[in-house]
PDB file of C-alpha atoms and ligand atoms in Angstrom:
ATOM      1  CA  UNK A1205      -0.415  -2.756  18.635  1.00 73.00           C
ATOM      2  CA  UNK A1206       1.262  -2.259  22.090  1.00 86.00           C
ATOM      3  CA  UNK A1207       0.132  -5.739  23.107  1.00 89.00           C
ATOM      4  CA  UNK A1208       1.705  -7.219  19.993  1.00 86.00           C
ATOM      5  CA  UNK A1209       4.947  -5.348  20.792  1.00 90.00           C
ATOM      6  CA  UNK A1210       4.892  -6.529  24.396  1.00 94.00           C
ATOM      7  CA  UNK A1211       4.266 -10.119  23.355  1.00 91.00           C
ATOM      8  CA  UNK A1212       7.208  -9.971  20.961  1.00 89.00           C
ATOM      9  CA  UNK A1213       9.490  -8.494  23.659  1.00 93.00           C
ATOM     10  CA  UNK A1214       8.223 -11.064  26.158  1.00 95.00           C
ATOM     11  CA  UNK A1215       9.640 -13.739  23.827  1.00 91.00           C
ATOM     12  CA  UNK A1216      13.054 -11.967  23.614  1.00 93.00           C
ATOM     13  CA  UNK A1217      12.637  -9.582  20.646  1.00 92.00           C
ATOM     14  CA  UNK A1218      14.730  -6.373  20.921  1.00 94.00           C
ATOM     15  CA  UNK A1219      13.069  -3.407  19.153  1.00 94.00           C
ATOM     16  CA  UNK A1220      15.157  -0.550  17.714  1.00 94.00           C
ATOM     17  CA  UNK A1221      13.475   2.407  16.055  1.00 95.00           C
ATOM     18  CA  UNK A1222      15.589   3.448  13.117  1.00 96.00           C
ATOM     19  CA  UNK A1223      15.594   3.501   9.294  1.00 95.00           C
ATOM     20  CA  UNK A1224      17.521   0.804   7.346  1.00 95.00           C
ATOM     21  CA  UNK A1225      19.606   2.626   4.707  1.00 94.00           C
ATOM     22  CA  UNK A1226      21.622  -0.193   3.249  1.00 95.00           C
ATOM     23  CA  UNK A1227      22.019  -3.924   3.440  1.00 96.00           C
ATOM     24  CA  UNK A1228      24.589  -6.505   2.361  1.00 97.00           C
ATOM     25  CA  UNK A1229      22.897  -9.792   1.947  1.00 97.00           C
ATOM     26  CA  UNK A1230      25.721 -11.677   0.338  1.00 93.00           C
ATOM     27  CA  UNK A1231      27.314 -14.414   2.361  1.00 92.00           C
ATOM     28  CA  UNK A1232      26.107 -16.318   5.516  1.00 93.00           C
ATOM     29  CA  UNK A1233      26.342 -13.274   7.585  1.00 96.00           C
ATOM     30  CA  UNK A1234      24.039 -10.460   6.470  1.00 97.00           C
ATOM     31  CA  UNK A1235      24.794  -6.843   7.325  1.00 97.00           C
ATOM     32  CA  UNK A1236      22.069  -4.276   7.914  1.00 97.00           C
ATOM     33  CA  UNK A1237      23.052  -0.573   8.336  1.00 96.00           C
ATOM     34  CA  UNK A1238      20.726   2.024   9.841  1.00 96.00           C
ATOM     35  CA  UNK A1239      20.411   5.786   9.514  1.00 95.00           C
ATOM     36  CA  UNK A1240      21.702   6.052  13.066  1.00 95.00           C
ATOM     37  CA  UNK A1241      25.013   4.472  11.942  1.00 95.00           C
ATOM     38  CA  UNK A1242      24.502   1.091  13.560  1.00 96.00           C
ATOM     39  CA  UNK A1243      25.456  -2.067  11.730  1.00 97.00           C
ATOM     40  CA  UNK A1244      23.635  -5.259  12.591  1.00 97.00           C
ATOM     41  CA  UNK A1245      25.104  -8.632  11.673  1.00 97.00           C
ATOM     42  CA  UNK A1246      22.752 -11.582  11.407  1.00 97.00           C
ATOM     43  CA  UNK A1247      22.348 -15.038   9.940  1.00 97.00           C
ATOM     44  CA  UNK A1248      18.681 -14.538   8.894  1.00 97.00           C
ATOM     45  CA  UNK A1249      16.656 -11.464   7.774  1.00 98.00           C
ATOM     46  CA  UNK A1250      12.862 -11.068   7.590  1.00 97.00           C
ATOM     47  CA  UNK A1251      11.856  -8.168   5.360  1.00 97.00           C
ATOM     48  CA  UNK A1252       8.495  -6.597   6.227  1.00 97.00           C
ATOM     49  CA  UNK A1253       8.930  -2.918   4.987  1.00 97.00           C
ATOM     50  CA  UNK A1254       5.417  -2.793   3.519  1.00 97.00           C
ATOM     51  CA  UNK A1255       4.334  -0.516   0.585  1.00 95.00           C
ATOM     52  CA  UNK A1256       3.466   3.150   0.599  1.00 93.00           C
ATOM     53  CA  UNK A1257       0.278   4.367  -1.230  1.00 91.00           C
ATOM     54  CA  UNK A1258       0.960   7.086  -3.773  1.00 94.00           C
ATOM     55  CA  UNK A1259      -0.512  10.415  -3.020  1.00 96.00           C
ATOM     56  CA  UNK A1260      -1.883  13.090  -5.299  1.00 97.00           C
ATOM     57  CA  UNK A1261       0.378  15.786  -3.682  1.00 96.00           C
ATOM     58  CA  UNK A1262      -2.278  18.516  -4.126  1.00 98.00           C
ATOM     59  CA  UNK A1263      -3.615  21.074  -1.811  1.00 98.00           C
ATOM     60  CA  UNK A1264      -6.104  19.786   0.774  1.00 98.00           C
ATOM     61  CA  UNK A1265      -4.953  16.148   0.415  1.00 98.00           C
ATOM     62  CA  UNK A1266      -2.988  16.072   3.611  1.00 97.00           C
ATOM     63  CA  UNK A1267      -5.355  18.379   5.471  1.00 97.00           C
ATOM     64  CA  UNK A1268      -8.347  16.194   4.836  1.00 98.00           C
ATOM     65  CA  UNK A1269      -6.631  12.835   5.020  1.00 97.00           C
ATOM     66  CA  UNK A1270      -8.842  10.658   7.344  1.00 96.00           C
ATOM     67  CA  UNK A1271     -11.554  13.354   6.990  1.00 97.00           C
ATOM     68  CA  UNK A1272     -12.842  12.517   3.511  1.00 98.00           C
ATOM     69  CA  UNK A1273      -9.532  11.525   1.811  1.00 98.00           C
ATOM     70  CA  UNK A1274      -8.858   7.847   1.968  1.00 97.00           C
ATOM     71  CA  UNK A1275      -6.538   5.367   0.267  1.00 95.00           C
ATOM     72  CA  UNK A1276      -8.582   2.228   1.298  1.00 93.00           C
ATOM     73  CA  UNK A1277     -12.051   1.732  -0.060  1.00 95.00           C
ATOM     74  CA  UNK A1278     -12.748  -1.479   1.872  1.00 92.00           C
ATOM     75  CA  UNK A1279     -11.684   0.213   5.191  1.00 92.00           C
ATOM     76  CA  UNK A1280     -13.508   3.541   4.745  1.00 96.00           C
ATOM     77  CA  UNK A1281     -16.259   3.130   2.190  1.00 97.00           C
ATOM     78  CA  UNK A1282     -18.877   2.618   4.924  1.00 96.00           C
ATOM     79  CA  UNK A1283     -18.421   6.084   6.236  1.00 97.00           C
ATOM     80  CA  UNK A1284     -19.728   7.648   3.070  1.00 98.00           C
ATOM     81  CA  UNK A1285     -23.267   6.145   3.033  1.00 97.00           C
ATOM     82  CA  UNK A1286     -25.532   8.126   0.742  1.00 97.00           C
ATOM     83  CA  UNK A1287     -22.840  10.720   0.031  1.00 97.00           C
ATOM     84  CA  UNK A1288     -21.138  11.701  -3.213  1.00 98.00           C
ATOM     85  CA  UNK A1289     -17.870   9.796  -3.680  1.00 98.00           C
ATOM     86  CA  UNK A1290     -15.018  10.325  -6.106  1.00 98.00           C
ATOM     87  CA  UNK A1291     -12.423   7.715  -6.959  1.00 98.00           C
ATOM     88  CA  UNK A1292      -9.183   8.869  -8.589  1.00 98.00           C
ATOM     89  CA  UNK A1293      -7.197   6.524 -10.792  1.00 97.00           C
ATOM     90  CA  UNK A1294      -7.432   4.371 -13.927  1.00 96.00           C
ATOM     91  CA  UNK A1295      -6.104   0.963 -12.929  1.00 93.00           C
ATOM     92  CA  UNK A1296      -7.749  -2.179 -11.700  1.00 91.00           C
ATOM     93  CA  UNK A1297      -7.744  -0.954  -8.101  1.00 91.00           C
ATOM     94  CA  UNK A1298      -9.639   2.280  -9.157  1.00 96.00           C
ATOM     95  CA  UNK A1299     -12.205   0.213 -11.050  1.00 96.00           C
ATOM     96  CA  UNK A1300     -12.771  -2.239  -8.282  1.00 94.00           C
ATOM     97  CA  UNK A1301     -12.918   0.523  -5.606  1.00 96.00           C
ATOM     98  CA  UNK A1302     -15.463   2.407  -7.711  1.00 97.00           C
ATOM     99  CA  UNK A1303     -17.589  -0.742  -8.150  1.00 96.00           C
ATOM    100  CA  UNK A1304     -17.323  -1.495  -4.393  1.00 97.00           C
ATOM    101  CA  UNK A1305     -18.086   1.991  -3.300  1.00 98.00           C
ATOM    102  CA  UNK A1306     -21.399   2.075  -5.213  1.00 97.00           C
ATOM    103  CA  UNK A1307     -22.781   0.002  -2.247  1.00 97.00           C
ATOM    104  CA  UNK A1308     -22.443   3.091  -0.113  1.00 97.00           C
ATOM    105  CA  UNK A1309     -22.318   6.326  -2.027  1.00 97.00           C
ATOM    106  CA  UNK A1310     -25.186   8.299  -3.457  1.00 96.00           C
ATOM    107  CA  UNK A1311     -23.041   8.614  -6.554  1.00 96.00           C
ATOM    108  CA  UNK A1312     -19.528   7.390  -7.530  1.00 98.00           C
ATOM    109  CA  UNK A1313     -17.430   9.458  -9.991  1.00 98.00           C
ATOM    110  CA  UNK A1314     -14.249   8.073 -11.379  1.00 98.00           C
ATOM    111  CA  UNK A1315     -11.705  10.692 -12.330  1.00 98.00           C
ATOM    112  CA  UNK A1316      -8.834   9.704 -14.648  1.00 97.00           C
ATOM    113  CA  UNK A1317      -6.212  11.865 -16.316  1.00 96.00           C
ATOM    114  CA  UNK A1318      -6.500  10.199 -19.675  1.00 94.00           C
ATOM    115  CA  UNK A1319      -9.197   8.638 -21.913  1.00 93.00           C
ATOM    116  CA  UNK A1320      -7.533   5.158 -21.919  1.00 92.00           C
ATOM    117  CA  UNK A1321      -7.311   2.984 -18.736  1.00 93.00           C
ATOM    118  CA  UNK A1322      -4.426   0.818 -17.434  1.00 89.00           C
ATOM    119  CA  UNK A1323      -7.093  -1.365 -15.921  1.00 90.00           C
ATOM    120  CA  UNK A1324      -7.887  -4.681 -17.535  1.00 90.00           C
ATOM    121  CA  UNK A1325     -10.877  -4.684 -20.069  1.00 93.00           C
ATOM    122  CA  UNK A1326     -13.013  -6.924 -17.726  1.00 95.00           C
ATOM    123  CA  UNK A1327     -12.737  -4.430 -14.936  1.00 94.00           C
ATOM    124  CA  UNK A1328     -13.436  -1.415 -17.070  1.00 94.00           C
ATOM    125  CA  UNK A1329     -16.371  -3.247 -18.614  1.00 95.00           C
ATOM    126  CA  UNK A1330     -17.705  -4.048 -15.171  1.00 94.00           C
ATOM    127  CA  UNK A1331     -17.370  -0.434 -13.988  1.00 95.00           C
ATOM    128  CA  UNK A1332     -19.003   0.842 -17.200  1.00 95.00           C
ATOM    129  CA  UNK A1333     -21.966  -1.535 -16.750  1.00 96.00           C
ATOM    130  CA  UNK A1334     -22.579  -0.115 -13.243  1.00 96.00           C
ATOM    131  CA  UNK A1335     -24.967   2.733 -13.729  1.00 94.00           C
ATOM    132  CA  UNK A1336     -24.016   4.300 -10.384  1.00 95.00           C
ATOM    133  CA  UNK A1337     -20.580   5.099 -11.709  1.00 97.00           C
ATOM    134  CA  UNK A1338     -19.972   8.111 -13.907  1.00 97.00           C
ATOM    135  CA  UNK A1339     -16.586   8.815 -15.555  1.00 97.00           C
ATOM    136  CA  UNK A1340     -14.767  12.153 -15.777  1.00 97.00           C
ATOM    137  CA  UNK A1341     -11.867  11.471 -18.245  1.00 97.00           C
ATOM    138  CA  UNK A1342      -9.034  13.681 -19.311  1.00 97.00           C
ATOM    139  CA  UNK A1343      -9.259  15.224 -15.922  1.00 97.00           C
ATOM    140  CA  UNK A1344      -7.114  15.839 -12.869  1.00 97.00           C
ATOM    141  CA  UNK A1345      -8.094  16.830  -9.416  1.00 98.00           C
ATOM    142  CA  UNK A1346      -6.143  20.061  -8.494  1.00 98.00           C
ATOM    143  CA  UNK A1347      -7.556  20.868  -5.023  1.00 98.00           C
ATOM    144  CA  UNK A1348      -9.584  19.211  -2.270  1.00 98.00           C
ATOM    145  CA  UNK A1349     -11.917  21.592  -0.611  1.00 98.00           C
ATOM    146  CA  UNK A1350     -13.672  21.234   2.778  1.00 98.00           C
ATOM    147  CA  UNK A1351     -14.623  22.597   6.110  1.00 97.00           C
ATOM    148  CA  UNK A1352     -14.793  21.468   9.787  1.00 96.00           C
ATOM    149  CA  UNK A1353     -17.017  18.574   8.678  1.00 95.00           C
ATOM    150  CA  UNK A1354     -14.538  17.202   6.143  1.00 97.00           C
ATOM    151  CA  UNK A1355     -14.299  17.204   2.353  1.00 98.00           C
ATOM    152  CA  UNK A1356     -17.051  19.100   0.484  1.00 98.00           C
ATOM    153  CA  UNK A1357     -15.842  19.481  -3.120  1.00 98.00           C
ATOM    154  CA  UNK A1358     -13.021  19.046  -5.595  1.00 98.00           C
ATOM    155  CA  UNK A1359     -11.446  21.409  -8.086  1.00 98.00           C
ATOM    156  CA  UNK A1360     -10.914  19.563 -11.414  1.00 98.00           C
ATOM    157  CA  UNK A1361      -9.001  20.600 -14.507  1.00 98.00           C
ATOM    158  CA  UNK A1362      -9.716  19.122 -17.969  1.00 97.00           C
ATOM    159  CA  UNK A1363      -6.328  18.217 -19.336  1.00 96.00           C
ATOM    160  CA  UNK A1364      -7.514  18.522 -22.980  1.00 95.00           C
ATOM    161  CA  UNK A1365      -9.305  21.859 -22.794  1.00 96.00           C
ATOM    162  CA  UNK A1366      -7.895  23.425 -19.607  1.00 96.00           C
ATOM    163  CA  UNK A1367     -11.314  24.104 -18.337  1.00 97.00           C
ATOM    164  CA  UNK A1368     -11.757  24.219 -14.542  1.00 97.00           C
ATOM    165  CA  UNK A1369     -14.712  22.818 -12.742  1.00 97.00           C
ATOM    166  CA  UNK A1370     -15.809  22.139  -9.214  1.00 97.00           C
ATOM    167  CA  UNK A1371     -17.660  18.920  -8.235  1.00 96.00           C
ATOM    168  CA  UNK A1372     -19.285  18.050  -4.947  1.00 97.00           C
ATOM    169  CA  UNK A1373     -17.730  15.127  -3.023  1.00 98.00           C
ATOM    170  CA  UNK A1374     -17.608  13.997   0.552  1.00 98.00           C
ATOM    171  CA  UNK A1375     -15.406  11.013   0.078  1.00 98.00           C
ATOM    172  CA  UNK A1376     -12.355  10.908  -2.195  1.00 98.00           C
ATOM    173  CA  UNK A1377     -10.653   7.548  -2.700  1.00 98.00           C
ATOM    174  CA  UNK A1378      -7.134   7.826  -4.142  1.00 98.00           C
ATOM    175  CA  UNK A1379      -6.282   4.702  -6.121  1.00 96.00           C
ATOM    176  CA  UNK A1380      -3.260   5.616  -8.121  1.00 95.00           C
ATOM    177  CA  UNK A1381      -0.983   2.795  -6.902  1.00 90.00           C
ATOM    178  CA  UNK A1382       1.417   1.754  -4.258  1.00 91.00           C
ATOM    179  CA  UNK A1383       5.216   1.906  -4.005  1.00 93.00           C
ATOM    180  CA  UNK A1384       6.813  -1.152  -2.216  1.00 96.00           C
ATOM    181  CA  UNK A1385       9.573  -0.098   0.051  1.00 95.00           C
ATOM    182  CA  UNK A1386      12.311  -2.028  -1.623  1.00 94.00           C
ATOM    183  CA  UNK A1387      14.616   0.550  -3.082  1.00 89.00           C
ATOM    184  CA  UNK A1388      17.357   0.134  -0.460  1.00 85.00           C
ATOM    185  CA  UNK A1389      17.861  -3.560  -1.275  1.00 88.00           C
ATOM    186  CA  UNK A1390      19.645  -2.397  -4.363  1.00 85.00           C
ATOM    187  CA  UNK A1391      18.969  -5.353  -6.554  1.00 91.00           C
ATOM    188  CA  UNK A1392      20.159  -7.866  -4.018  1.00 96.00           C
ATOM    189  CA  UNK A1393      16.752  -9.645  -3.810  1.00 97.00           C
ATOM    190  CA  UNK A1394      14.714 -10.532  -6.826  1.00 97.00           C
ATOM    191  CA  UNK A1395      11.680  -8.230  -7.344  1.00 96.00           C
ATOM    192  CA  UNK A1396       8.753  -8.396  -9.714  1.00 95.00           C
ATOM    193  CA  UNK A1397       8.266  -5.776 -12.439  1.00 93.00           C
ATOM    194  CA  UNK A1398       6.486  -3.503  -9.913  1.00 91.00           C
ATOM    195  CA  UNK A1399       9.216  -3.729  -7.284  1.00 94.00           C
ATOM    196  CA  UNK A1400       7.470  -6.250  -4.875  1.00 96.00           C
ATOM    197  CA  UNK A1401       9.737  -8.934  -3.394  1.00 97.00           C
ATOM    198  CA  UNK A1402       9.289 -12.310  -5.094  1.00 97.00           C
ATOM    199  CA  UNK A1403       8.798 -15.234  -2.703  1.00 98.00           C
ATOM    200  CA  UNK A1404       9.098 -18.889  -3.630  1.00 97.00           C
ATOM    201  CA  UNK A1405       5.877 -20.849  -4.018  1.00 92.00           C
ATOM    202  CA  UNK A1406       3.709 -20.541  -0.888  1.00 90.00           C
ATOM    203  CA  UNK A1407       6.783 -19.817   1.329  1.00 96.00           C
ATOM    204  CA  UNK A1408       8.352 -16.600   2.548  1.00 98.00           C
ATOM    205  CA  UNK A1409      11.805 -17.505   0.989  1.00 98.00           C
ATOM    206  CA  UNK A1410      13.276 -14.895  -1.319  1.00 98.00           C
ATOM    207  CA  UNK A1411      15.950 -15.424  -3.914  1.00 97.00           C
ATOM    208  CA  UNK A1412      18.623 -15.078  -1.242  1.00 97.00           C
ATOM    209  CA  UNK A1413      19.208 -18.014   1.306  1.00 97.00           C
ATOM    210  CA  UNK A1414      18.467 -16.649   4.768  1.00 97.00           C
ATOM    211  CA  UNK A1415      16.383 -13.816   3.578  1.00 98.00           C
ATOM    212  CA  UNK A1416      12.614 -13.912   4.079  1.00 98.00           C
ATOM    213  CA  UNK A1417       9.861 -11.452   3.226  1.00 98.00           C
ATOM    214  CA  UNK A1418       6.289 -11.083   4.437  1.00 98.00           C
ATOM    215  CA  UNK A1419       3.330  -8.702   4.226  1.00 97.00           C
ATOM    216  CA  UNK A1420       2.566  -5.898   1.822  1.00 97.00           C
ATOM    217  CA  UNK A1421       6.189  -5.677   0.577  1.00 98.00           C
ATOM    218  CA  UNK A1422       5.358  -9.064  -1.242  1.00 97.00           C
ATOM    219  CA  UNK A1423       1.630  -8.611  -1.719  1.00 95.00           C
ATOM    220  CA  UNK A1424      -0.030  -6.275  -4.317  1.00 89.00           C
ATOM    221  CA  UNK A1425      -3.343  -8.087  -4.239  1.00 88.00           C
ATOM    222  CA  UNK A1426      -4.763  -8.278  -0.726  1.00 88.00           C
ATOM    223  CA  UNK A1427      -2.840  -5.696   1.328  1.00 87.00           C
ATOM    224  CA  UNK A1428      -4.576  -6.527   4.582  1.00 90.00           C
ATOM    225  CA  UNK A1429      -3.335  -6.416   8.183  1.00 92.00           C
ATOM    226  CA  UNK A1430      -4.451  -9.926   8.950  1.00 94.00           C
ATOM    227  CA  UNK A1431      -2.774 -11.474   5.849  1.00 95.00           C
ATOM    228  CA  UNK A1432       0.436  -9.520   6.540  1.00 96.00           C
ATOM    229  CA  UNK A1433       0.463 -10.702  10.127  1.00 94.00           C
ATOM    230  CA  UNK A1434      -0.159 -14.313   9.237  1.00 95.00           C
ATOM    231  CA  UNK A1435       2.572 -14.199   6.550  1.00 97.00           C
ATOM    232  CA  UNK A1436       4.918 -12.686   9.232  1.00 96.00           C
ATOM    233  CA  UNK A1437       4.340 -15.661  11.335  1.00 95.00           C
ATOM    234  CA  UNK A1438       5.138 -17.936   8.456  1.00 97.00           C
ATOM    235  CA  UNK A1439       8.300 -15.988   7.822  1.00 98.00           C
ATOM    236  CA  UNK A1440       9.394 -16.534  11.411  1.00 95.00           C
ATOM    237  CA  UNK A1441       8.853 -20.234  10.991  1.00 97.00           C
ATOM    238  CA  UNK A1442      10.780 -20.276   7.745  1.00 97.00           C
ATOM    239  CA  UNK A1443      13.663 -18.366   9.368  1.00 97.00           C
ATOM    240  CA  UNK A1444      13.696 -20.653  12.324  1.00 96.00           C
ATOM    241  CA  UNK A1445      13.829 -23.722  10.110  1.00 97.00           C
ATOM    242  CA  UNK A1446      16.708 -22.070   8.122  1.00 97.00           C
ATOM    243  CA  UNK A1447      18.691 -21.371  11.372  1.00 97.00           C
ATOM    244  CA  UNK A1448      18.162 -24.826  12.606  1.00 96.00           C
ATOM    245  CA  UNK A1449      19.470 -26.263   9.256  1.00 95.00           C
ATOM    246  CA  UNK A1450      22.623 -24.075   9.662  1.00 92.00           C
ATOM    247  CA  UNK A1451      23.159 -25.370  13.210  1.00 86.00           C
ATOM    248  CA  UNK A1452      22.786 -28.975  12.007  1.00 85.00           C
ATOM    249  CA  UNK A1453      25.395 -28.595   9.167  1.00 77.00           C
TER     250      UNK A1453
HETATM  251  C1  FAD B2765      -5.412   4.019   5.237  1.00 65.81           C
HETATM  252  C2  FAD B2765      -5.210   2.509   5.414  1.00 65.81           C
HETATM  253  C3  FAD B2765      -6.156   1.836   6.161  1.00 65.81           C
HETATM  254  C4  FAD B2765      -6.071   0.371   6.279  1.00 65.81           C
HETATM  255  N1  FAD B2765      -7.116  -0.207   7.085  1.00 65.81           N
HETATM  256  C5  FAD B2765      -6.995  -1.570   7.134  1.00 65.81           C
HETATM  257  C6  FAD B2765      -7.988  -2.297   7.837  1.00 65.81           C
HETATM  258  O1  FAD B2765      -9.065  -1.716   8.269  1.00 65.81           O
HETATM  259  N2  FAD B2765      -7.908  -3.686   7.824  1.00 65.81           N
HETATM  260  C7  FAD B2765      -6.822  -4.363   7.301  1.00 65.81           C
HETATM  261  O2  FAD B2765      -6.819  -5.594   7.407  1.00 65.81           O
HETATM  262  N3  FAD B2765      -5.938  -3.654   6.637  1.00 65.81           N
HETATM  263  C8  FAD B2765      -5.989  -2.361   6.531  1.00 65.81           C
HETATM  264  N4  FAD B2765      -5.002  -1.652   5.839  1.00 65.81           N
HETATM  265  C9  FAD B2765      -3.902  -2.388   5.280  1.00 65.81           C
HETATM  266  C10 FAD B2765      -2.886  -2.718   6.388  1.00 65.81           C
HETATM  267  O3  FAD B2765      -2.559  -1.607   7.049  1.00 65.81           O
HETATM  268  C11 FAD B2765      -1.621  -3.343   5.725  1.00 65.81           C
HETATM  269  O4  FAD B2765      -1.930  -4.474   4.953  1.00 65.81           O
HETATM  270  C12 FAD B2765      -0.549  -3.811   6.748  1.00 65.81           C
HETATM  271  O5  FAD B2765      -0.217  -2.786   7.603  1.00 65.81           O
HETATM  272  C13 FAD B2765       0.652  -4.387   6.110  1.00 65.81           C
HETATM  273  O6  FAD B2765       1.591  -4.742   7.100  1.00 65.81           O
HETATM  274  P1  FAD B2765       3.117  -4.829   6.790  1.00 65.81           P
HETATM  275  O7  FAD B2765       3.828  -5.103   8.126  1.00 65.81           O
HETATM  276  O8  FAD B2765       3.315  -5.710   5.638  1.00 65.81           O
HETATM  277  O9  FAD B2765       3.505  -3.342   6.367  1.00 65.81           O
HETATM  278  P2  FAD B2765       3.345  -1.963   7.084  1.00 65.81           P
HETATM  279  O10 FAD B2765       2.313  -1.956   8.148  1.00 65.81           O
HETATM  280  O11 FAD B2765       3.243  -0.928   6.044  1.00 65.81           O
HETATM  281  O12 FAD B2765       4.695  -1.766   7.900  1.00 65.81           O
HETATM  282  C14 FAD B2765       5.909  -1.588   7.278  1.00 65.81           C
HETATM  283  C15 FAD B2765       6.816  -0.896   8.320  1.00 65.81           C
HETATM  284  O13 FAD B2765       8.184  -0.964   7.742  1.00 65.81           O
HETATM  285  C16 FAD B2765       8.690   0.334   8.022  1.00 65.81           C
HETATM  286  N5  FAD B2765       9.850   0.560   7.070  1.00 65.81           N
HETATM  287  C17 FAD B2765       9.742   0.762   5.734  1.00 65.81           C
HETATM  288  N6  FAD B2765      10.986   0.982   5.224  1.00 65.81           N
HETATM  289  C18 FAD B2765      11.815   0.931   6.227  1.00 65.81           C
HETATM  290  C19 FAD B2765      13.236   1.063   6.333  1.00 65.81           C
HETATM  291  N7  FAD B2765      13.941   1.262   5.261  1.00 65.81           N
HETATM  292  N8  FAD B2765      13.834   0.956   7.637  1.00 65.81           N
HETATM  293  C20 FAD B2765      13.001   0.681   8.657  1.00 65.81           C
HETATM  294  N9  FAD B2765      11.720   0.514   8.667  1.00 65.81           N
HETATM  295  C21 FAD B2765      11.109   0.600   7.427  1.00 65.81           C
HETATM  296  C22 FAD B2765       7.597   1.393   7.842  1.00 65.81           C
HETATM  297  O14 FAD B2765       7.920   2.499   8.490  1.00 65.81           O
HETATM  298  C23 FAD B2765       6.461   0.567   8.567  1.00 65.81           C
HETATM  299  O15 FAD B2765       6.503   0.839   9.892  1.00 65.81           O
HETATM  300  C24 FAD B2765      -5.053  -0.256   5.683  1.00 65.81           C
HETATM  301  C25 FAD B2765      -4.043   0.480   4.944  1.00 65.81           C
HETATM  302  C26 FAD B2765      -4.135   1.803   4.832  1.00 65.81           C
HETATM  303  C27 FAD B2765      -3.112   2.515   4.025  1.00 65.81           C
END
């Protein structure tokens, strides 16, 4: 990461550590205001604010994050070889994570707060056909328990009966969605129904001329560092082309 920063600085990038709190993207000159009170004026903007995974917000989640609690099955599944795994969620990500994690876990239990799933039928059918996956429905995890070695079990409450239970688990994969960091654009860039920035075709151009977007803030499918970095490079090229076209006007 340091090397990437040094390389950017070597080519003239100036890096400021602050939060953007508001933007004005109308007109040829865009204005970016930060929490520290600075206002930046620019002819081109590249948005790479990413997306934040949603948390369960229950006791033990933060404490055992990275020590059994994970938000990325493809990144961390391998660490739970032959261990009991729980996936929390009911969407396509939860189904595909559960399916993927059966390669590693001694068992995979999918816990979902309702009977019905938001996931597509094909994903639910695939998970149900996998006999290494069991389903705990109408259920919510209320506490993640563990010790010095990491997560050991979960407290679970049945939402229909109120009954409490404790199930063993060493890996807990939280798959309850992501929130793209786009709130502060305040409707100035076109977003999709889930709040991700829409880009045109295979480019990084947004609905606003001179404003480009790349990485997870545009991508709810792959969410990988390499694809985000590659798209960031394309955004730089698109921005450069845009600035050149302004200079040639
Ligand atoms: C636990 C975990 C493990 C992962 N492991 C892997 C892996 O092994 N391999 C892989 O390829 N991918 C992995 N990923 C995915 C990878 O991290 C992302 O796809 C990648 O970081 C996306 O890059 P990005 O630049 O689009 O967004 P991010 O890396 O999320 O960066 C967005 C940045 O914007 C900043 N920001 C947001 N809002 C504002 C604001 N208002 N003002 C200023 N700054 C703001 C954020 O603070 C953040 O620094 C993992 C993800 C998670 C959550």
